[in-house]
């Protein structure tokens, strides 16, 4: 079993979004589930052009080349569960995360919904507010892809402004660990 997470924060491995994702990974790895984090934020990813070539070609790829979207989509298809993580930018996800959602979403729908019935979980880093809209944006991707959304003991978010400060949000970190436990449980039940 494998869980792949996509980090939409340009702060990378030391940012709050990555810290939250890694907290989700701890119980997964303890359960023997393979994990991988893919850095999306800070990379050059263009948005969907609405060219509909994915609907015509049906080759499991976006016609736009030169960025990591097709590589990311292939990782989504190969995984058993997907985590989308983003900081909150003006009450929504980062632009890179939005581009990933739009393009992978179109390719998925154009190719028979191979993400159907995989598990999905959204993780949000936030300074103060707007996180629910970002959380909803990522969950809407899972829901329209016919995925099963996994929750935790609270909304999957952690509070922090400066790099690393989210680790001081005890409730947020606990929420992430419980999310990881719930993902591990669901994966084990699905693959029993």
Coordinates of C-alpha atoms in Angstrom, one line a residue:
X1 CA 0.0 0.0 0.0
X2 CA 1.2 3.5 -0.8
X3 CA 0.1 7.0 0.1
X4 CA 1.4 9.9 -2.0
X5 CA 1.1 13.5 -0.7
X6 CA 1.4 16.6 -2.8
X7 CA 2.8 19.6 -1.0
X8 CA 1.4 22.8 -2.5
X9 CA 3.5 25.1 -0.3
X10 CA 6.5 26.9 -1.9
X11 CA 8.2 26.7 1.5
X12 CA 9.1 23.1 0.7
X13 CA 10.2 20.5 3.2
X14 CA 10.6 22.9 6.1
X15 CA 7.3 24.7 5.8
X16 CA 4.2 24.2 7.8
X17 CA 2.3 22.3 5.2
X18 CA 5.1 19.7 4.9
X19 CA 5.3 19.4 8.7
X20 CA 1.6 18.6 8.8
X21 CA 1.9 16.0 6.0
X22 CA 4.8 14.4 7.8
X23 CA 2.7 14.1 11.0
X24 CA 0.1 12.3 9.0
X25 CA 2.8 10.0 7.6
X26 CA 4.0 8.9 11.1
X27 CA 1.1 6.4 11.8
X28 CA 1.1 5.3 8.2
X29 CA 4.7 4.4 8.2
X30 CA 4.3 2.7 11.7
X31 CA 1.7 0.6 10.0
X32 CA 4.1 -0.4 7.2
X33 CA 2.5 1.7 4.6
X34 CA 4.8 3.3 2.1
X35 CA 4.7 7.1 1.8
X36 CA 6.0 9.7 -0.6
X37 CA 5.8 13.5 -0.7
X38 CA 5.9 15.4 -3.9
X39 CA 6.9 19.1 -3.9
X40 CA 4.4 21.0 -6.0
X41 CA 4.5 24.5 -4.5
X42 CA 7.1 26.8 -5.9
X43 CA 7.3 24.8 -9.1
X44 CA 6.2 26.3 -12.4
X45 CA 2.8 24.7 -13.2
X46 CA 0.5 26.4 -15.6
X47 CA -3.3 26.2 -15.2
X48 CA -5.7 24.3 -17.3
X49 CA -6.2 25.8 -20.8
X50 CA -9.6 24.2 -21.4
X51 CA -8.3 22.8 -24.7
X52 CA -10.1 19.5 -24.1
X53 CA -7.3 17.5 -25.7
X54 CA -7.4 15.1 -22.7
X55 CA -11.0 14.3 -23.7
X56 CA -10.0 13.6 -27.3
X57 CA -6.7 11.8 -26.7
X58 CA -7.7 9.7 -23.7
X59 CA -4.0 8.8 -23.0
X60 CA -4.0 9.5 -19.3
X61 CA -2.0 12.7 -19.8
X62 CA -2.5 16.4 -20.0
X63 CA -1.4 17.8 -23.4
X64 CA 0.6 20.5 -21.7
X65 CA 4.2 19.3 -21.2
X66 CA 7.2 20.8 -19.5
X67 CA 6.0 20.7 -15.9
X68 CA 5.3 18.0 -13.3
X69 CA 1.5 17.6 -13.7
X70 CA 1.6 14.4 -15.8
X71 CA 4.2 12.9 -13.4
X72 CA 2.0 13.8 -10.4
X73 CA -1.1 12.3 -12.1
X74 CA 0.7 9.0 -12.7
X75 CA 1.7 8.9 -9.1
X76 CA -2.0 9.5 -8.1
X77 CA -3.1 6.6 -10.3
X78 CA -0.4 4.3 -8.8
X79 CA -1.2 5.2 -5.2
X80 CA -3.8 3.8 -2.9
X81 CA -4.4 7.1 -1.2
X82 CA -3.7 10.7 -2.0
X83 CA -3.1 13.6 0.4
X84 CA -3.3 17.2 -1.0
X85 CA -1.7 19.7 1.3
X86 CA -1.7 23.5 0.9
X87 CA -1.1 26.7 2.8
X88 CA -4.1 29.1 2.8
X89 CA -3.6 32.0 0.3
X90 CA -6.4 34.5 0.3
X91 CA -8.9 32.0 1.7
X92 CA -7.9 29.2 -0.8
X93 CA -5.2 26.9 -2.0
X94 CA -1.9 27.9 -3.5
X95 CA -1.9 28.6 -7.3
X96 CA 0.2 25.5 -7.9
X97 CA -2.2 23.3 -6.0
X98 CA -5.2 24.8 -7.9
X99 CA -3.4 24.1 -11.3
X100 CA -2.7 20.5 -10.2
X101 CA -6.3 20.0 -9.1
X102 CA -7.7 21.4 -12.3
X103 CA -5.5 19.6 -14.8
X104 CA -5.4 16.2 -12.9
X105 CA -9.2 16.5 -12.5
X106 CA -9.8 16.9 -16.2
X107 CA -7.4 14.1 -17.2
X108 CA -9.0 11.8 -14.6
X109 CA -12.5 12.5 -15.9
X110 CA -11.4 12.1 -19.5
X111 CA -9.8 8.7 -18.8
X112 CA -12.6 6.7 -17.0
X113 CA -12.0 8.0 -13.5
X114 CA -9.0 5.8 -12.4
X115 CA -8.9 7.6 -9.1
X116 CA -12.4 6.3 -8.2
X117 CA -12.6 4.7 -4.8
X118 CA -9.1 5.6 -3.8
X119 CA -8.7 7.4 -0.4
X120 CA -8.2 11.1 -0.2
X121 CA -7.3 13.5 2.6
X122 CA -6.8 17.3 2.5
X123 CA -4.3 19.0 4.8
X124 CA -4.3 22.8 5.3
X125 CA -1.8 25.1 7.0
X126 CA -3.2 28.5 8.0
X127 CA -2.1 31.6 9.8
X128 CA -5.5 32.7 11.0
X129 CA -8.5 32.2 8.7
X130 CA -9.8 31.2 5.3
X131 CA -8.7 27.6 5.8
X132 CA -12.2 26.0 5.4
X133 CA -12.4 27.3 1.8
X134 CA -9.0 25.8 1.0
X135 CA -10.0 22.5 2.7
X136 CA -13.2 22.5 0.7
X137 CA -11.3 23.1 -2.6
X138 CA -9.2 20.0 -2.1
X139 CA -12.0 17.9 -0.9
X140 CA -14.1 18.8 -3.9
X141 CA -11.3 17.4 -6.1
X142 CA -11.6 14.1 -4.2
X143 CA -15.4 14.0 -4.3
X144 CA -15.8 14.7 -8.0
X145 CA -13.2 12.0 -8.7
X146 CA -15.5 9.6 -6.7
X147 CA -12.8 9.1 -4.0
X148 CA -13.4 8.3 -0.4
X149 CA -12.6 11.3 1.9
X150 CA -11.0 10.5 5.2
X151 CA -11.3 12.8 8.2
X152 CA -9.9 13.2 11.6
X153 CA -11.0 14.4 15.1
X154 CA -11.3 18.0 13.7
X155 CA -10.9 19.7 10.3
X156 CA -7.5 18.7 8.9
X157 CA -5.7 21.9 9.6
X158 CA -2.8 23.4 11.6
X159 CA -2.2 27.0 12.7
X160 CA 1.2 28.7 12.2
X161 CA 2.7 31.7 10.4
X162 CA 6.5 31.3 10.5
X163 CA 8.3 28.3 9.1
X164 CA 7.9 25.5 11.5
X165 CA 5.5 27.2 13.9
X166 CA 2.7 24.8 13.1
X167 CA 4.5 22.2 15.2
X168 CA 3.5 24.3 18.3
X169 CA -0.2 23.8 17.4
X170 CA -0.8 20.8 19.7
X171 CA -4.4 20.2 18.5
X172 CA -3.4 20.6 14.9
X173 CA -0.6 18.0 15.2
X174 CA -2.8 15.6 17.1
X175 CA -5.5 16.0 14.3
X176 CA -2.8 15.1 11.7
X177 CA -1.7 12.0 13.7
X178 CA -5.4 10.8 14.0
X179 CA -5.8 11.5 10.3
X180 CA -2.8 9.2 9.6
X181 CA -4.3 6.5 11.9
X182 CA -7.7 6.8 10.1
X183 CA -6.0 6.5 6.7
X184 CA -4.0 3.5 7.8
X185 CA -7.2 1.8 9.2
X186 CA -9.2 2.4 6.0
X187 CA -6.4 1.2 3.8
X188 CA -6.0 -2.0 5.8
X189 CA -9.8 -2.6 5.7
X190 CA -9.9 -2.0 1.9
X191 CA -6.9 -4.3 1.3
X192 CA -7.9 -7.0 3.7

